[in-house]
Amino acid sequence: MHTEQSQQLFERARLSIPGGVNSPVRAWRGVGGNPRFIARGQGSRLFDADGNEYIDYIGSWGPLLLGHRHPEILAALEEAMLRGTSFGAPTEQEVDLAEAVRALVPSMELVRLVNSGTEATMSALRVARGFTGRDITIKFEGCYHGHVDSLLVKAGSGVATLGLPDSPGVPKGFSDTTMALPFNDAQAVEDAFKAHPDKIAAVIVEPVCGNMGCIPPNPGYLEALREITARYGALLIFDEVMTGFRVSPGGAQQLYGIKPDLTTLGKVVGGGLPIAVYGGRRDIMSHIAPSGPIYQAGTLSGNPLAVGAGLAMLRHIQSHPEIYEQLNAATGRLAACAPESVTVNRIGSMMTWFFTDQPVTDWDSAKKCDTAKFGKFFHAMLERGVYLPPSQFEALFVSTAHSEADIERTVAAAKESFAIALG
Ligand code: HOZ
């Protein structure tokens, strides 16, 4: 496989961009080697700068539920673009998008559009603090909620992949407002509330973790979080940036039947354009300016291009609910091809092959995986034309563009690659 163009681009990039990338995991430090520079995508495929073709299981880290260049998304973008690229004023389409979000995720009675998942979680936390008058947030080890100062404590995603300590540059006063507890341990949450009954503003959780690899909640865990937070007058925030419109049309909250107080959405909601949403109970969200005193704003919030793409995505989901069966079946076939010495966690079309024969239920068990074997597996798959997330601690995503033949080819590649990685 020729990679000269990607290598040259990476060398050039490192002169102008820290580490040569605009988001750390893309640098492939978790698997070694140099990242491929992408020239274009089509359906389930990515094509790199050297002309190599891959079946893509990153899907832009989650947004591309319908694959690359879906015709409905492209048509919506074209239509929006012809009307103008940014107005900094209200539009009918952003109301349509807010209504579509509310219809699919009914716990979100009022919603605000922002530009990224980080902005959504940062804003949701501010609202939780402003509403409760409390400062402390509980998060879970290995969960990642964007690069919000106070949430970069024991974080997943790139922080986990690079094995970084909590980030320099975050004032101690900020990280002191965060308690990081083990995921899937309801007793730890109960104990924290007992110790600080009137100080905890919110519990924020990825209801299905995707940022330490895919880790589902244990039965009863989300119910316990709901019950404990309600009992102590704290808010439950579901970070559904990854799971929203991915694990079901209404996200993890629909799948598990839990109603959080606030929810953050990103990725799929933008159809591949930069947009995110936070929202929740009307009585809470009404505290946001200009309805109330909690401030949050943005010049590009509700950007017409992103809103157009997002609306096309949500309308597709609303009119084709059957896609979730297709996604589940395809991802299930990938899950089934792993040998016994590999643990597979899958919820819907999110999945991780963990290089351990032990169950992976939290960060402690995830970090015991053999990342060197994962690295070998990743490169063996790449050689066979399959592009996986370049870290043991990320989830892969299947799209509706993945055909039967794509899945078959991937299964065949995986069987060979497991044999290589496991020796
Ligand atoms: N934090 C993202 C995945 N969990 C990675 C984003 C990116 O590199 O684009």
Coordinates of C-alpha atoms and ligand atoms in Angstrom, one line a residue:
M1 CA 0.0 0.0 0.0
H2 CA 1.5 3.4 -1.0
T3 CA 1.4 6.0 1.7
E4 CA 3.9 8.6 0.5
Q5 CA 1.4 11.4 0.0
S6 CA 0.0 10.9 3.5
Q7 CA 3.5 10.9 5.0
Q8 CA 4.5 14.1 3.2
L9 CA 1.2 15.8 4.3
F10 CA 1.8 14.7 7.9
E11 CA 5.3 16.2 7.8
R12 CA 3.9 19.4 6.4
A13 CA 1.1 19.4 8.9
R14 CA 3.4 19.1 11.9
L15 CA 5.1 22.4 11.0
S16 CA 1.8 24.3 11.3
I17 CA -0.5 22.3 13.6
P18 CA 0.4 20.8 17.0
G19 CA 1.2 17.1 16.5
G20 CA 0.0 17.6 12.9
V21 CA -3.6 17.0 13.8
N22 CA -6.6 19.0 14.9
S23 CA -7.8 16.5 17.4
P24 CA -5.3 14.2 19.2
V25 CA -6.5 10.6 18.5
R26 CA -6.2 11.3 14.8
A27 CA -2.4 11.2 15.1
W28 CA -2.5 7.4 15.6
R29 CA -0.2 7.5 18.7
G30 CA -2.4 4.8 20.2
V31 CA -1.5 2.4 17.4
G32 CA 1.8 3.7 16.0
G33 CA 2.5 4.7 12.4
N34 CA 1.4 7.8 10.5
P35 CA -2.2 8.8 9.9
R36 CA -3.7 8.6 6.5
F37 CA -4.8 11.9 5.1
I38 CA -8.3 11.6 3.7
A39 CA -9.1 13.0 0.2
R40 CA -12.8 12.1 0.0
G41 CA -15.6 9.7 1.2
Q42 CA -18.4 8.0 -0.5
G43 CA -21.0 5.8 1.1
S44 CA -19.2 3.4 3.3
R45 CA -15.8 4.2 1.8
L46 CA -12.9 6.6 2.5
F47 CA -10.2 7.4 -0.1
D48 CA -6.9 8.7 1.1
A49 CA -4.4 11.1 -0.5
D50 CA -2.5 8.1 -2.1
G51 CA -5.7 6.8 -3.6
N52 CA -6.1 3.9 -1.1
E53 CA -9.7 2.8 -0.5
Y54 CA -11.0 1.7 2.9
I55 CA -14.3 0.5 4.4
D56 CA -14.8 3.2 7.0
Y57 CA -15.8 2.3 10.6
I58 CA -15.0 5.7 12.1
G59 CA -17.8 7.6 10.3
S60 CA -16.3 10.9 11.4
W61 CA -16.3 9.5 15.0
G62 CA -20.1 9.0 14.9
P63 CA -22.0 11.6 12.9
L64 CA -22.2 9.7 9.7
L65 CA -25.1 7.4 10.5
L66 CA -26.0 7.4 6.8
G67 CA -22.5 7.2 5.5
H68 CA -20.5 9.7 3.4
R69 CA -22.3 12.1 1.0
H70 CA -25.8 10.8 1.5
P71 CA -27.9 12.4 -1.2
E72 CA -30.5 13.8 1.2
I73 CA -27.8 15.5 3.3
L74 CA -26.1 16.9 0.2
A75 CA -29.4 18.2 -1.2
A76 CA -30.3 19.9 2.1
L77 CA -26.8 21.5 2.2
E78 CA -27.1 22.8 -1.3
E79 CA -30.5 24.3 -0.6
A80 CA -29.3 25.9 2.6
M81 CA -26.1 27.3 1.0
L82 CA -28.1 29.0 -1.7
R83 CA -30.0 30.9 0.9
G84 CA -26.8 32.1 2.7
T85 CA -24.2 30.7 5.0
S86 CA -24.8 32.5 8.2
F87 CA -27.2 35.2 9.5
G88 CA -26.7 35.5 13.2
A89 CA -30.5 35.8 13.4
P90 CA -33.3 33.4 14.0
T91 CA -34.5 31.2 11.1
E92 CA -37.5 28.9 10.4
Q93 CA -35.2 25.9 9.9
E94 CA -33.7 26.1 13.4
V95 CA -37.2 26.0 14.8
D96 CA -37.9 22.9 12.6
L97 CA -34.7 21.3 13.9
A98 CA -35.6 22.1 17.6
E99 CA -39.0 20.5 17.0
A100 CA -37.6 17.4 15.4
V101 CA -35.2 17.0 18.3
R102 CA -38.0 17.3 20.8
A103 CA -40.2 14.9 18.8
L104 CA -37.4 12.2 18.9
V105 CA -36.2 12.9 22.4
P106 CA -39.2 14.0 24.4
S107 CA -37.3 14.7 27.7
M108 CA -35.8 17.7 25.8
E109 CA -38.7 20.1 26.3
L110 CA -36.6 23.2 25.5
V111 CA -33.4 23.0 23.4
R112 CA -30.5 25.3 22.5
L113 CA -28.3 24.8 19.4
V114 CA -24.6 25.2 19.8
N115 CA -21.6 24.2 17.7
S116 CA -19.9 21.3 19.3
G117 CA -20.4 18.6 21.9
T118 CA -17.9 20.4 24.2
E119 CA -20.0 23.5 24.1
A120 CA -23.1 21.5 24.8
T121 CA -21.7 19.8 27.9
M122 CA -20.1 23.0 29.2
S123 CA -23.4 24.8 28.8
A124 CA -25.4 22.0 30.4
L125 CA -23.1 22.0 33.4
R126 CA -23.4 25.8 33.8
V127 CA -27.2 25.5 33.7
A128 CA -27.1 22.6 36.3
R129 CA -25.0 24.8 38.6
G130 CA -27.1 27.9 38.1
F131 CA -30.4 26.1 38.6
T132 CA -29.4 24.1 41.7
G133 CA -27.1 26.8 43.2
R134 CA -24.5 24.0 43.8
D135 CA -21.0 23.6 42.4
I136 CA -19.9 20.0 42.4
T137 CA -20.3 17.6 39.4
I138 CA -20.0 13.9 39.5
K139 CA -18.5 12.3 36.3
F140 CA -17.2 8.8 35.7
E141 CA -13.6 7.6 35.1
G142 CA -13.1 7.0 31.4
C143 CA -16.1 9.0 30.3
Y144 CA -15.3 11.9 28.0
H145 CA -17.5 15.0 27.8
G146 CA -15.4 17.1 25.5
H147 CA -12.5 19.3 26.6
V148 CA -14.5 21.3 29.2
D149 CA -12.0 22.4 31.9
S150 CA -13.8 20.9 34.8
L151 CA -14.5 17.6 33.0
L152 CA -11.0 16.8 32.0
V153 CA -10.6 14.8 35.1
K154 CA -9.9 11.0 34.5
A155 CA -11.2 11.5 31.0
G156 CA -11.5 9.0 28.2
S157 CA -10.9 9.4 24.5
G158 CA -7.6 11.0 23.6
V159 CA -6.7 11.6 27.3
A160 CA -7.1 7.8 27.8
T161 CA -5.4 6.9 24.5
L162 CA -2.4 9.0 25.2
G163 CA -2.3 8.0 28.9
L164 CA -2.2 11.7 29.9
P165 CA -2.7 12.9 33.4
D166 CA -5.4 15.4 34.1
S167 CA -4.7 18.3 31.8
P168 CA -2.3 21.1 32.7
G169 CA -3.9 24.5 32.3
V170 CA -7.0 23.5 34.2
P171 CA -7.0 25.6 37.4
K172 CA -7.2 23.5 40.5
G173 CA -10.3 25.4 41.6
F174 CA -12.1 24.0 38.5
S175 CA -11.0 20.4 38.8
D176 CA -11.8 20.5 42.5
T177 CA -15.5 20.9 41.5
T178 CA -15.4 17.5 39.9
M179 CA -15.6 14.1 41.5
A180 CA -14.6 11.2 39.3
L181 CA -16.2 7.9 40.3
P182 CA -16.0 4.4 38.7
F183 CA -18.6 3.8 36.0
N184 CA -21.2 1.1 36.7
D185 CA -20.8 1.5 40.5
A186 CA -24.0 2.9 41.9
Q187 CA -22.8 2.5 45.5
A188 CA -20.0 4.9 44.8
V189 CA -22.5 7.5 43.8
E190 CA -24.7 6.9 46.8
D191 CA -21.7 7.3 49.1
A192 CA -20.6 10.6 47.4
F193 CA -24.1 12.0 47.9
K194 CA -24.1 10.8 51.5
A195 CA -20.8 12.7 52.1
H196 CA -22.0 15.9 50.3
P197 CA -25.8 15.8 50.4
D198 CA -26.4 19.4 49.4
K199 CA -23.3 20.3 47.3
I200 CA -23.7 18.2 44.1
A201 CA -25.3 20.0 41.2
A202 CA -25.3 17.2 38.7
V203 CA -24.2 13.7 37.7
I204 CA -23.1 13.7 34.1
V205 CA -22.8 10.3 32.3
E206 CA -22.4 8.8 28.9
P207 CA -25.3 6.3 29.3
V208 CA -23.4 4.0 27.0
C209 CA -19.8 4.9 27.2
G210 CA -18.1 5.3 23.9
N211 CA -14.9 7.0 24.9
M212 CA -13.1 4.2 26.7
G213 CA -14.3 1.8 24.0
C214 CA -18.0 0.9 24.1
I215 CA -19.2 0.0 27.6
P216 CA -22.8 -0.5 28.3
P217 CA -24.4 0.3 31.7
N218 CA -25.0 -2.7 34.0
P219 CA -28.7 -3.6 34.4
G220 CA -30.2 -1.2 37.0
Y221 CA -27.2 1.3 36.9
L222 CA -28.9 4.1 35.1
E223 CA -32.1 3.6 37.1
A224 CA -30.0 4.0 40.3
L225 CA -28.4 7.2 39.0
R226 CA -31.9 8.5 38.2
E227 CA -33.2 7.6 41.7
I228 CA -30.2 8.9 43.7
T229 CA -30.0 12.3 41.9
A230 CA -33.8 12.8 42.3
R231 CA -33.6 12.0 46.0
Y232 CA -30.8 14.5 46.6
G233 CA -32.2 17.3 44.4
A234 CA -29.3 17.1 41.9
L235 CA -29.7 16.9 38.1
L236 CA -29.0 13.9 35.9
I237 CA -27.3 14.8 32.7
F238 CA -27.1 12.3 29.9
D239 CA -24.3 13.0 27.5
E240 CA -25.8 11.5 24.4
V241 CA -23.3 13.2 22.0
M242 CA -22.3 9.7 20.8
T243 CA -25.5 7.7 21.6
G244 CA -28.1 10.2 20.5
F245 CA -29.9 9.0 17.3
R246 CA -27.3 6.2 17.2
V247 CA -28.4 3.5 19.6
S248 CA -32.1 4.1 18.9
P249 CA -34.1 7.0 17.3
G250 CA -34.4 8.5 20.8
G251 CA -30.9 7.6 22.0
A252 CA -29.9 5.7 25.1
Q253 CA -32.7 7.3 27.1
Q254 CA -35.3 5.6 24.9
L255 CA -33.4 2.3 24.8
Y256 CA -33.2 2.1 28.6
G257 CA -36.4 4.0 29.4
I258 CA -34.7 6.7 31.6
K259 CA -35.7 10.3 31.6
P260 CA -32.7 12.6 32.4
D261 CA -33.2 16.2 33.5
L262 CA -30.8 17.5 30.8
T263 CA -29.3 15.9 27.6
T264 CA -26.5 16.8 25.3
L265 CA -26.5 15.8 21.7
G266 CA -23.8 16.2 19.0
K267 CA -22.4 14.1 16.1
V268 CA -25.5 12.5 14.4
V269 CA -27.7 15.5 15.1
G270 CA -25.5 17.5 12.6
G271 CA -25.5 15.0 9.8
G272 CA -21.7 15.6 9.5
L273 CA -21.8 19.4 10.0
P274 CA -20.7 21.1 13.3
I275 CA -23.7 21.4 15.5
A276 CA -24.7 20.2 18.9
V277 CA -27.7 20.6 21.2
Y278 CA -28.4 20.8 24.9
G279 CA -31.8 20.7 26.5
G280 CA -34.1 19.2 28.9
R281 CA -36.8 20.1 31.4
R282 CA -38.6 23.3 30.6
D283 CA -38.4 24.6 34.2
I284 CA -34.6 24.2 34.1
M285 CA -33.9 25.4 30.5
S286 CA -36.1 28.5 31.2
H287 CA -33.3 29.9 33.3
I288 CA -31.1 30.5 30.2
A289 CA -30.8 34.1 28.9
P290 CA -32.8 35.8 27.6
S291 CA -35.5 33.9 29.5
G292 CA -33.4 33.9 32.7
P293 CA -30.0 34.9 34.0
I294 CA -27.8 32.0 33.0
Y295 CA -25.7 33.2 30.1
Q296 CA -24.8 31.2 27.0
A297 CA -24.5 32.6 23.4
G298 CA -22.8 32.0 20.0
T299 CA -22.4 33.8 16.7
L300 CA -22.6 30.6 14.6
S301 CA -25.2 28.9 16.9
G302 CA -28.0 27.6 14.6
N303 CA -25.8 28.0 11.6
P304 CA -28.0 27.4 8.5
L305 CA -25.8 24.9 6.8
A306 CA -25.4 22.7 9.9
V307 CA -29.1 23.1 10.7
G308 CA -30.0 22.1 7.1
A309 CA -27.9 18.9 7.3
G310 CA -29.1 18.1 10.7
L311 CA -32.7 18.5 9.7
A312 CA -32.2 16.2 6.7
M313 CA -30.7 13.6 9.0
L314 CA -33.5 13.7 11.6
R315 CA -36.2 13.6 8.9
H316 CA -34.5 10.6 7.5
I317 CA -34.5 8.9 10.9
Q318 CA -38.2 9.8 11.4
S319 CA -39.3 8.5 8.1
H320 CA -37.0 5.3 8.1
P321 CA -37.2 3.9 11.6
E322 CA -36.3 0.5 10.1
I323 CA -32.7 1.6 9.6
Y324 CA -32.0 0.7 13.3
E325 CA -32.7 -3.0 12.6
Q326 CA -30.4 -3.0 9.6
L327 CA -27.7 -1.3 11.7
N328 CA -28.1 -3.7 14.6
A329 CA -28.0 -6.7 12.3
A330 CA -24.9 -5.5 10.5
T331 CA -23.0 -4.7 13.7
G332 CA -24.1 -7.9 15.3
R333 CA -22.3 -9.8 12.5
L334 CA -19.1 -7.9 13.2
A335 CA -19.5 -8.7 16.9
A336 CA -20.0 -12.4 16.3
C337 CA -16.7 -12.9 14.4
A338 CA -14.3 -12.3 17.3
P339 CA -12.5 -15.2 19.0
E340 CA -13.2 -16.0 22.6
S341 CA -10.0 -14.3 23.8
V342 CA -11.4 -11.0 22.6
T343 CA -14.3 -9.3 24.6
V344 CA -16.9 -7.6 22.4
N345 CA -19.1 -4.9 23.7
R346 CA -21.9 -3.7 21.4
I347 CA -24.9 -1.6 21.7
G348 CA -26.7 -1.0 18.4
S349 CA -24.2 0.2 15.9
M350 CA -21.5 1.1 18.4
M351 CA -19.0 -1.6 19.1
T352 CA -15.5 -2.3 20.4
W353 CA -13.3 -5.4 20.1
F354 CA -11.4 -5.3 23.4
F355 CA -8.1 -7.3 23.5
T356 CA -8.8 -9.0 26.8
D357 CA -10.8 -12.2 27.7
Q358 CA -12.2 -10.5 30.7
P359 CA -15.5 -8.5 30.8
V360 CA -15.0 -4.8 30.3
T361 CA -17.3 -2.8 32.4
D362 CA -15.4 0.3 33.5
W363 CA -12.1 2.1 33.1
D364 CA -10.2 -0.2 35.4
S365 CA -11.1 -3.2 33.2
A366 CA -10.7 -1.3 29.9
K367 CA -7.2 -0.2 30.7
K368 CA -6.1 -3.9 31.2
C369 CA -6.6 -4.5 27.5
D370 CA -3.5 -5.4 25.5
T371 CA -3.1 -2.2 23.5
A372 CA -0.1 -3.6 21.6
K373 CA -2.2 -6.4 20.2
F374 CA -4.9 -3.9 19.4
G375 CA -2.3 -1.9 17.4
K376 CA -1.3 -5.0 15.4
F377 CA -4.9 -5.8 14.7
F378 CA -5.6 -2.2 13.6
H379 CA -2.7 -2.3 11.1
A380 CA -3.6 -5.7 9.8
M381 CA -7.2 -4.5 9.2
L382 CA -5.9 -1.3 7.5
E383 CA -3.7 -3.5 5.1
R384 CA -6.9 -5.3 4.3
G385 CA -8.7 -2.1 3.5
V386 CA -10.7 -1.6 6.7
Y387 CA -10.3 1.7 8.6
L388 CA -11.0 1.4 12.4
P389 CA -10.7 4.0 15.1
P390 CA -6.9 4.2 15.9
S391 CA -7.3 3.5 19.6
Q392 CA -8.4 0.6 21.8
F393 CA -10.4 3.2 23.7
E394 CA -12.8 4.4 21.0
A395 CA -15.9 2.8 19.6
L396 CA -16.4 1.9 15.9
F397 CA -19.6 2.9 14.1
V398 CA -21.5 1.2 11.4
S399 CA -23.6 3.2 8.9
T400 CA -26.6 2.4 6.7
A401 CA -24.2 2.7 3.8
H402 CA -22.4 -0.5 4.9
S403 CA -23.6 -3.2 2.5
E404 CA -23.8 -6.9 3.1
A405 CA -20.7 -7.3 1.0
D406 CA -18.9 -4.7 3.1
I407 CA -19.7 -6.5 6.3
E408 CA -18.7 -9.9 4.7
R409 CA -15.4 -8.4 3.6
T410 CA -14.8 -6.9 7.1
V411 CA -15.5 -10.2 8.8
A412 CA -13.1 -12.0 6.6
A413 CA -10.4 -9.3 7.2
A414 CA -11.1 -9.4 11.0
K415 CA -10.6 -13.2 11.1
E416 CA -7.2 -12.9 9.4
S417 CA -6.3 -9.9 11.5
F418 CA -7.2 -11.5 14.8
A419 CA -5.0 -14.4 13.9
I420 CA -2.1 -12.0 13.2
A421 CA -2.6 -9.9 16.4
L422 CA -3.1 -12.8 18.7
G423 CA -0.2 -14.8 17.3
Ligands
HOZ1 N1 -13.0 12.7 20.9 C1 -13.4 12.1 19.6 C2 -13.7 10.7 19.7 N2 -14.2 10.2 20.9 C3 -12.3 12.3 18.6 C4 -12.6 13.3 17.7 C5 -11.7 13.5 16.5 O1 -10.5 13.2 16.5 O2 -12.2 13.9 15.5

